[in-house]
Short mmCIF file of C-alpha atoms in Angstrom, two decimals:
data_model
loop_
_atom_site.label_atom_id
_atom_site.label_comp_id
_atom_site.label_asym_id
_atom_site.label_seq_id
_atom_site.Cartn_x
_atom_site.Cartn_y
_atom_site.Cartn_z
CA MET A 1 -17.57 -2.20 -18.42
CA ASN A 2 -18.87 1.48 -17.07
CA LYS A 3 -16.00 3.19 -14.78
CA LEU A 4 -18.45 4.65 -12.76
CA TYR A 5 -20.33 1.25 -11.90
CA ILE A 6 -16.82 -0.21 -11.01
CA ASN A 7 -15.99 2.61 -8.75
CA PHE A 8 -19.17 2.18 -7.04
CA ARG A 9 -18.93 -1.32 -6.42
CA LYS A 10 -15.32 -1.04 -5.46
CA ALA A 11 -16.74 1.19 -2.89
CA ALA A 12 -19.63 -0.76 -1.45
CA ASP A 13 -17.29 -3.89 -1.48
CA LEU A 14 -14.66 -2.19 0.42
CA CYS A 15 -17.07 -0.63 2.76
CA LEU A 16 -18.52 -4.29 3.45
CA ILE A 17 -15.08 -5.86 4.13
CA ASP A 18 -14.12 -3.02 6.67
CA ALA A 19 -17.42 -4.05 8.14
CA GLU A 20 -17.03 -7.34 8.64
CA ASP A 21 -13.55 -6.95 9.86
CA ALA A 22 -14.73 -4.58 12.67
CA LEU A 23 -17.16 -7.22 13.61
CA TYR A 24 -14.38 -10.15 13.63
CA LYS A 25 -12.69 -7.92 16.07
CA ALA A 26 -15.74 -7.26 18.35
CA THR A 27 -16.69 -10.97 18.65
CA GLY A 28 -13.17 -12.44 19.15
CA GLY A 29 -13.07 -14.00 15.59
CA LYS A 30 -16.58 -15.90 16.19
CA ALA A 31 -18.15 -13.85 13.18
CA PHE A 32 -16.78 -13.70 9.63
CA ARG A 33 -12.92 -13.83 9.18
CA LYS A 34 -10.04 -12.27 9.24
CA ASN A 35 -9.14 -10.49 5.98
CA ILE A 36 -6.00 -10.88 3.93
CA SER A 37 -4.79 -7.33 4.68
CA GLU A 38 -5.17 -7.39 7.96
CA SER A 39 -3.69 -10.93 8.79
CA VAL A 40 -0.19 -10.21 7.88
CA ASN A 41 2.40 -7.47 8.58
CA VAL A 42 3.10 -6.38 5.19
CA ARG A 43 6.26 -4.58 4.86
CA LYS A 44 6.79 -1.93 2.08
CA ILE A 45 9.61 -2.00 -0.34
CA LYS A 46 11.05 1.05 -1.86
CA SER A 47 10.88 0.96 -5.45
CA ASN A 48 12.24 3.00 -8.44
CA VAL A 49 9.98 1.26 -11.15
CA LYS A 50 7.88 3.66 -12.69
CA ILE A 51 5.39 3.34 -15.40
CA ILE A 52 6.61 5.03 -18.70
CA SER A 53 3.54 4.30 -20.91
CA GLU A 54 0.25 2.31 -21.51
CA ASP A 55 -2.21 1.44 -23.87
CA GLU A 56 -5.30 -1.15 -23.90
CA GLU A 57 -2.97 -3.96 -24.51
CA SER A 58 0.55 -3.00 -23.05
CA VAL A 59 2.09 -1.24 -20.39
CA THR A 60 5.85 0.10 -20.41
CA ILE A 61 7.96 0.26 -17.32
CA ALA A 62 11.51 1.03 -16.33
CA LYS A 63 13.77 1.71 -13.48
CA THR A 64 14.33 5.60 -13.29
CA ASP A 65 16.22 8.02 -10.84
CA LYS A 66 14.38 11.01 -8.97
CA ASP A 67 14.38 13.01 -12.28
CA GLY A 68 12.69 10.33 -14.04
CA ASN A 69 15.56 9.39 -16.26
CA ILE A 70 15.69 5.78 -17.37
CA LEU A 71 18.29 3.64 -15.55
CA ASP A 72 20.28 0.80 -16.88
CA GLU A 73 19.91 -1.53 -14.02
CA ASN A 74 19.33 -5.30 -13.10
CA PHE A 75 15.85 -6.38 -12.94
CA ARG A 76 14.21 -8.80 -10.82
CA ILE A 77 10.91 -10.64 -11.26
CA LEU A 78 9.15 -12.57 -8.85
CA SER A 79 6.76 -15.16 -9.88
CA THR A 80 4.37 -17.48 -8.01
CA THR A 81 1.43 -19.44 -8.74
CA ASP A 82 -1.97 -21.61 -7.32
CA LEU A 83 -2.44 -19.55 -4.32
CA HIS A 84 -5.88 -21.10 -4.31
CA VAL A 85 -7.08 -18.66 -1.70
CA GLY A 86 -10.35 -20.24 -0.47
CA ASP A 87 -12.32 -20.16 3.08
CA ASP A 88 -9.80 -21.81 5.35
CA GLU A 89 -8.70 -18.93 7.40
CA LYS A 90 -5.61 -20.62 9.02
CA ARG A 91 -4.43 -21.78 5.64
CA ARG A 92 -4.83 -18.69 3.84
CA ILE A 93 -2.92 -16.62 6.72
CA LYS A 94 -0.12 -18.92 6.23
CA THR A 95 -0.27 -18.27 2.40
CA PHE A 96 -0.05 -14.83 2.50
CA SER A 97 2.52 -14.84 5.52
CA MET A 98 4.83 -16.70 3.29
CA LEU A 99 4.31 -14.84 0.37
CA GLU A 100 4.85 -11.27 2.63
CA LYS A 101 8.28 -12.88 3.58
CA GLN A 102 9.30 -13.60 0.28
CA ILE A 103 8.56 -10.68 -1.25
CA PHE A 104 10.48 -8.46 1.70
CA SER A 105 13.46 -10.96 1.42
CA THR A 106 13.81 -10.89 -2.29
CA LYS A 107 12.92 -7.33 -3.22
CA PRO A 108 11.45 -7.70 -6.51
CA ASP A 109 10.98 -4.99 -9.17
CA LEU A 110 7.79 -6.77 -10.31
CA ILE A 111 5.44 -9.85 -9.11
CA VAL A 112 3.70 -11.65 -11.63
CA PHE A 113 0.90 -14.37 -10.50
CA THR A 114 0.40 -17.09 -13.11
CA GLY A 115 -3.18 -18.29 -12.30
CA ASP A 116 -5.57 -19.69 -9.60
CA ILE A 117 -5.00 -17.07 -7.18
CA ILE A 118 -8.53 -16.51 -5.65
CA LEU A 119 -10.96 -19.25 -5.45
CA SER A 120 -13.23 -18.44 -2.61
CA LYS A 121 -16.70 -18.38 -2.19
CA TYR A 122 -17.03 -14.54 -2.27
CA GLN A 123 -14.45 -14.17 -4.85
CA HIS A 124 -15.01 -10.73 -5.66
CA LEU A 125 -14.49 -9.80 -1.85
CA ASP A 126 -11.44 -11.46 -1.76
CA THR A 127 -9.73 -10.05 -5.08
CA LEU A 128 -10.20 -6.70 -3.48
CA GLU A 129 -8.68 -8.03 -0.23
CA PHE A 130 -5.56 -9.49 -2.32
CA ALA A 131 -5.40 -6.27 -4.24
CA ARG A 132 -5.04 -4.40 -1.07
CA PHE A 133 -2.28 -6.74 0.44
CA MET A 134 -0.44 -6.10 -3.03
CA GLU A 135 -0.56 -2.65 -3.01
CA LYS A 136 1.18 -2.38 0.86
CA THR A 137 4.26 -3.89 -0.60
CA GLY A 138 4.71 -0.99 -2.89
CA VAL A 139 5.63 -3.43 -5.81
CA TYR A 140 4.50 -3.57 -9.19
CA TRP A 141 2.29 -6.47 -9.52
CA THR A 142 0.33 -8.60 -12.26
CA ILE A 143 -2.02 -11.34 -12.31
CA ILE A 144 -3.35 -13.94 -15.12
CA PHE A 145 -6.34 -16.33 -14.55
CA GLY A 146 -6.11 -19.77 -14.19
CA ASN A 147 -8.78 -22.59 -15.26
CA HIS A 148 -10.33 -22.32 -11.67
CA GLU A 149 -11.10 -18.57 -11.48
CA ALA A 150 -14.50 -16.84 -12.19
CA ARG A 151 -15.84 -20.46 -13.89
CA GLU A 152 -16.34 -18.55 -17.33
CA ASN A 153 -13.78 -18.10 -20.20
CA LYS A 154 -15.09 -14.59 -20.96
CA GLY A 155 -18.10 -13.22 -19.23
CA PRO A 156 -19.31 -10.44 -16.75
CA PHE A 157 -18.05 -11.83 -13.60
CA LYS A 158 -14.43 -12.43 -14.81
CA ARG A 159 -14.19 -9.11 -16.48
CA LEU A 160 -15.38 -7.24 -13.10
CA ILE A 161 -12.72 -9.16 -10.99
CA TYR A 162 -10.29 -7.75 -13.65
CA GLU A 163 -11.64 -4.48 -13.34
CA LEU A 164 -11.34 -4.13 -9.62
CA MET A 165 -7.59 -5.43 -9.38
CA LYS A 166 -7.26 -3.05 -12.43
CA SER A 167 -8.29 -0.13 -10.52
CA TYR A 168 -5.22 -0.15 -8.03
CA PRO A 169 -2.33 1.90 -9.03
CA HIS A 170 0.44 -0.94 -8.54
CA CYS A 171 -1.49 -3.48 -10.58
CA LEU A 172 -0.27 -3.52 -14.38
CA ILE A 173 -3.07 -5.68 -15.76
CA LYS A 174 -4.62 -5.17 -18.68
CA ILE A 175 -7.98 -6.45 -20.04
CA GLY A 176 -6.59 -6.60 -23.65
CA ARG A 177 -8.20 -7.07 -27.04
CA GLU A 178 -11.98 -7.90 -27.07
CA ASP A 179 -11.66 -10.17 -30.03
CA LEU A 180 -9.09 -12.41 -28.32
CA PRO A 181 -9.97 -15.39 -26.11
CA GLY A 182 -10.36 -14.65 -22.50
CA TYR A 183 -9.17 -11.49 -20.66
CA GLY A 184 -5.54 -10.32 -19.67
CA ASN A 185 -3.80 -11.10 -23.12
CA PHE A 186 -1.21 -8.22 -22.76
CA VAL A 187 2.34 -7.25 -22.62
CA ILE A 188 4.61 -5.48 -19.97
CA ASN A 189 7.79 -4.18 -21.80
CA ILE A 190 10.67 -3.30 -19.46
CA LEU A 191 12.87 -0.53 -20.87
CA LYS A 192 16.62 -0.22 -20.25
CA SER A 193 16.77 3.17 -22.35
CA ARG A 194 14.44 5.38 -24.09
CA THR A 195 14.60 3.27 -27.16
CA GLU A 196 16.21 -0.55 -25.84
CA ILE A 197 13.55 -3.15 -24.24
CA GLN A 198 15.58 -5.12 -21.44
CA LYS A 199 12.91 -7.83 -21.58
CA SER A 200 9.28 -7.72 -23.03
CA LEU A 201 6.56 -9.99 -20.88
CA PHE A 202 3.83 -11.78 -22.78
CA LEU A 203 1.00 -12.76 -20.57
CA PHE A 204 -1.80 -15.27 -22.01
CA ASP A 205 -5.24 -16.05 -20.60
CA SER A 206 -4.85 -19.98 -21.27
CA GLY A 207 -8.62 -20.70 -20.84
CA ARG A 208 -10.16 -23.40 -18.94
CA SER A 209 -11.34 -26.64 -20.78
CA ILE A 210 -12.54 -27.88 -24.38
CA ASN A 211 -16.12 -27.48 -24.97
CA ASP A 212 -18.31 -27.91 -27.84
CA GLU A 213 -18.07 -24.20 -28.64
CA ILE A 214 -14.24 -24.42 -29.04
CA ARG A 215 -14.64 -27.87 -31.01
CA LYS A 216 -16.99 -26.24 -33.43
CA LYS A 217 -14.89 -23.21 -33.91
CA TYR A 218 -11.54 -24.65 -34.78
CA SER A 219 -12.81 -27.72 -36.37
CA LEU A 220 -11.59 -30.21 -33.54
CA PRO A 221 -12.74 -33.95 -33.37
CA ASP A 222 -15.86 -34.46 -31.04
CA ASP A 223 -14.01 -36.83 -28.82
CA LEU A 224 -11.37 -34.22 -27.82
CA ASN A 225 -11.72 -33.15 -24.19
CA GLY A 226 -9.23 -31.85 -21.69
CA TYR A 227 -7.55 -28.34 -20.76
CA ASP A 228 -7.89 -25.60 -23.20
CA PHE A 229 -4.89 -24.15 -25.52
CA ILE A 230 -3.51 -21.14 -26.68
CA ARG A 231 -5.71 -20.30 -29.67
CA PRO A 232 -4.85 -19.25 -33.16
CA GLU A 233 -6.28 -15.78 -32.57
CA GLN A 234 -3.84 -15.29 -29.60
CA ILE A 235 -0.93 -16.70 -31.41
CA LYS A 236 -1.59 -14.59 -34.51
CA TRP A 237 -1.52 -11.60 -31.88
CA TYR A 238 1.92 -12.58 -30.17
CA ARG A 239 3.21 -12.52 -33.80
CA GLU A 240 1.66 -9.05 -34.51
CA LYS A 241 3.33 -7.91 -31.38
CA ILE A 242 6.86 -8.98 -31.74
CA ARG A 243 7.05 -7.48 -35.19
CA GLU A 244 5.32 -4.18 -33.78
CA LEU A 245 7.63 -3.86 -31.24
CA LYS A 246 10.81 -4.96 -33.06
CA LYS A 247 9.97 -2.19 -35.60
CA TYR A 248 10.09 0.39 -33.05
CA TYR A 249 12.96 -1.13 -30.58
CA GLY A 250 14.93 -3.51 -32.79
CA PHE A 251 15.49 -7.06 -31.73
CA PHE A 252 14.57 -7.73 -28.13
CA GLU A 253 13.98 -10.40 -25.86
CA SER A 254 10.93 -11.44 -24.20
CA PHE A 255 9.41 -14.03 -21.63
CA ILE A 256 6.06 -15.70 -21.57
CA TYR A 257 3.56 -16.26 -18.52
CA LEU A 258 0.40 -18.32 -18.70
CA HIS A 259 -1.17 -20.74 -16.46
CA ILE A 260 -1.90 -23.93 -18.18
CA PRO A 261 1.65 -25.21 -19.40
CA ILE A 262 1.78 -25.98 -23.56
CA PRO A 263 2.13 -29.84 -24.65
CA GLU A 264 5.82 -29.43 -25.00
CA TYR A 265 6.21 -29.59 -21.48
CA ALA A 266 4.98 -33.24 -21.25
CA GLN A 267 8.23 -34.48 -23.10
CA PHE A 268 10.41 -33.87 -20.56
CA ILE A 269 8.89 -36.50 -17.98
CA GLU A 270 7.81 -40.30 -18.01
CA LYS A 271 4.39 -40.98 -17.94
CA GLU A 272 4.33 -42.71 -14.70
CA GLY A 273 5.95 -41.74 -11.21
CA HIS A 274 5.97 -43.78 -8.26
CA PRO A 275 5.74 -41.25 -6.46
CA GLU A 276 8.33 -39.04 -8.41
CA PHE A 277 8.56 -39.04 -12.03
CA LYS A 278 11.70 -39.94 -13.58
CA PHE A 279 12.89 -37.44 -16.15
CA THR A 280 13.48 -38.46 -19.71
CA GLY A 281 16.64 -36.92 -20.57
CA ILE A 282 15.33 -34.84 -23.09
CA GLY A 283 16.80 -31.15 -22.43
CA LYS A 284 19.09 -30.20 -19.50
CA VAL A 285 17.02 -30.27 -15.95
CA ILE A 286 18.01 -27.06 -14.50
CA TYR A 287 16.30 -27.85 -11.40
CA GLY A 288 13.32 -29.18 -9.69
CA HIS A 289 10.99 -32.61 -9.44
CA ALA A 290 8.06 -33.54 -11.18
CA TYR A 291 5.45 -35.47 -8.80
CA GLU A 292 2.48 -35.24 -11.45
CA THR A 293 1.85 -35.36 -14.99
CA VAL A 294 2.09 -32.25 -17.33
CA GLY A 295 -1.64 -31.00 -17.26
CA CYS A 296 -1.33 -29.57 -20.60
CA SER A 297 -3.86 -29.44 -23.24
CA ASP A 298 -4.39 -32.80 -25.61
CA TYR A 299 -4.29 -30.41 -28.52
CA ASN A 300 -1.12 -28.91 -29.86
CA SER A 301 -1.95 -25.31 -31.25
CA GLY A 302 1.59 -24.65 -32.38
CA PHE A 303 2.30 -22.10 -29.82
CA TYR A 304 5.66 -22.96 -29.67
CA LYS A 305 6.28 -23.43 -33.21
CA ALA A 306 5.66 -19.63 -33.53
CA ILE A 307 7.60 -18.63 -30.46
CA LYS A 308 11.01 -20.25 -32.33
CA GLU A 309 9.84 -18.75 -35.46
CA GLU A 310 9.82 -15.29 -34.15
CA GLY A 311 12.74 -15.87 -32.18
CA SER A 312 12.17 -13.21 -29.41
CA SER A 313 10.83 -15.52 -26.47
CA LYS A 314 13.31 -17.33 -24.54
CA ALA A 315 11.24 -18.74 -21.47
CA MET A 316 7.86 -19.83 -20.55
CA PHE A 317 6.48 -19.77 -16.92
CA ALA A 318 3.50 -21.82 -16.15
CA GLY A 319 1.45 -22.68 -13.20
CA HIS A 320 -1.37 -25.13 -12.66
CA ASP A 321 0.43 -28.31 -11.76
CA HIS A 322 1.24 -27.66 -8.07
CA VAL A 323 4.03 -30.15 -7.34
CA ASN A 324 5.91 -29.69 -10.37
CA ASP A 325 8.55 -27.20 -9.91
CA PHE A 326 11.27 -28.18 -12.68
CA CYS A 327 12.95 -25.86 -15.21
CA VAL A 328 14.32 -27.55 -18.21
CA TYR A 329 16.62 -25.69 -20.66
CA TRP A 330 15.86 -27.34 -24.21
CA ASP A 331 15.92 -26.08 -27.72
CA GLY A 332 17.19 -22.81 -26.59
CA PHE A 333 14.42 -22.16 -24.62
CA TYR A 334 13.50 -22.35 -20.82
CA PHE A 335 10.24 -24.51 -19.65
CA VAL A 336 9.48 -23.25 -16.18
CA TYR A 337 7.35 -23.98 -13.56
CA SER A 338 6.45 -21.02 -11.28
CA ASN A 339 6.60 -22.39 -7.57
CA CYS A 340 3.37 -23.00 -6.25
CA GLY A 341 2.77 -20.82 -3.26
CA GLY A 342 -0.47 -21.70 -1.57
CA TYR A 343 -1.43 -23.99 1.14
CA GLU A 344 -5.41 -24.71 0.38
CA THR A 345 -4.61 -26.80 -2.62
CA TYR A 346 -3.32 -30.31 -2.67
CA ASP A 347 0.44 -30.75 -1.78
CA LEU A 348 2.90 -33.65 -1.28
CA GLY A 349 1.58 -34.58 2.03
CA ASP A 350 -2.16 -35.62 1.25
CA ARG A 351 -1.22 -36.81 -2.26
CA PHE A 352 1.90 -38.70 -2.15
CA GLY A 353 2.17 -38.98 2.03
CA ILE A 354 5.52 -36.58 2.26
CA TYR A 355 4.67 -34.73 5.24
CA ASP A 356 7.96 -33.04 5.80
CA GLU A 357 7.19 -29.49 4.44
CA LYS A 358 10.92 -29.06 4.09
CA LYS A 359 10.54 -31.21 1.00
CA TRP A 360 7.67 -29.15 -0.46
CA PRO A 361 7.84 -26.99 -3.56
CA GLN A 362 5.72 -24.13 -2.32
CA GLY A 363 7.80 -21.14 -2.80
CA VAL A 364 8.38 -18.47 -5.59
CA THR A 365 10.21 -18.36 -8.63
CA ILE A 366 12.83 -15.48 -8.92
CA THR A 367 14.32 -14.21 -12.85
CA ASP A 368 17.11 -12.08 -12.34
CA ILE A 369 17.67 -9.80 -15.49
CA LYS A 370 21.11 -8.50 -16.05
CA LYS A 371 22.22 -5.43 -17.50
CA ASP A 372 24.01 -7.30 -20.31
CA GLY A 373 20.65 -9.07 -21.11
CA SER A 374 21.56 -12.19 -19.54
CA PHE A 375 19.41 -13.80 -17.18
CA GLU A 376 19.24 -16.16 -14.31
CA ILE A 377 16.09 -18.26 -12.95
CA SER A 378 16.09 -19.90 -9.65
CA GLN A 379 13.94 -20.90 -6.73
CA ARG A 380 13.27 -19.87 -2.96
CA PHE A 381 11.18 -22.10 -0.96
CA ASN A 382 8.89 -21.33 2.06
CA SER A 383 10.58 -23.80 3.92
CA LEU A 384 13.18 -21.07 4.79
CA TYR A 385 10.41 -19.78 6.83
CA LEU A 386 9.34 -22.77 8.69
#
C-alpha cells in the first residue's frame, strides 16, 4: 500500500477526529462523542526499551542503557484481549480508563493485544484514536487481529488499518509475508545481549471462519464449518523462522500469541458448564476459570505438533473466549488465555447473571521474564480499581 497515500489518509483522518472533538466540546457532548485519547488521562511511563533492528517480518528489541548498550534485565509483558471497542461512549471510556490504570501500575516493557480490539462503526478513525492513546503511554505495543475486525481475511481495508497503526513510532506491527494467510504474522525478538535472545514472540493472524475457499484449498470436508485455524503455510513459516534464528543465536525460548485458541485448549474443560465449566484434570491448572466452551476450530492443523517438534515455544496466549481466563500447564507447555479487557462485549453479568464485577475476569495478563530465562505468568483484575 502506497506510503504517500497512508500518510495523507492519516493526516486527513486526524483532522476529522480533531474537528469532531472540538464540536463535542462546543456542544457539551451532544454532537459526536469524546475521543479515546481525550477521554482518559494517560500517564507516561519511562522506558529503556529500544528497537535494535527490523525487517518486513520481524523486529528486534532490547533494554539498553543511555549509551545504547544492551542490558540483561528482567522483562515484563502485559497482554490483554477483546476490548471490543464500539460505539457506547460510557463503556469505551471505562475500558480505556481501566487499561490506563493497569499499564501505569504494572509498568510493562511491552504490551500485546490479542485481537478483537476496535470494532466500532468508523473503525479506521478509532484505530487512529487507539494508536494515539497507546503512544501516550510511552511503551512499545503491538496488536494482532481477531475474527471480528475488518470483516475480511485479507483485503485493502484490513491492510489500511494495519498500515495506520504501523505509522506510529511505538507500534511494533509488521505486515508480514504477503504469501501467508492474513496480515501480521511476524516475530518480536527480545535480546539479552547482541548474541543472545531472552525470548522471541511469534504472532499469528488466526483468521475468521472456514469458508468454501478454505475448504477447497486444503481439501477439507464440505460440511466442515466453524472458526479458522493456523494454516499449513503459517506452520511452515514458524518452523523456518525458528531454525533461522537458531542458526544465528543458538537455542532460544519463545511464546506464541494469537486470537483463536488452538484445539488443544478444549481438552482441559468439560463440554458442559452450569454456569462454570469443570476442569477435566488434564494438565495442572495454574489459575483461572472457564465459563464457556473453547471457541477453537473443529479442524486440527497440527500446529501444536510442530511446536513440540521445534522445541522452542513454551507458552501460548490466546483471546476470543471472553469469560475464560485460565492458564493450564500440560505437556511442558502453558496454555493461557489473555484476560479480556473490554466492557462492550458479553460478560458474566449478561451471560450468567453474575453481576458482582469483583468476580469478572476483565483485566490483564502479566508475563515476567527473569534474567535466568525463567518466567512467571499471572493476572491482574480490573476489580482492583472499582
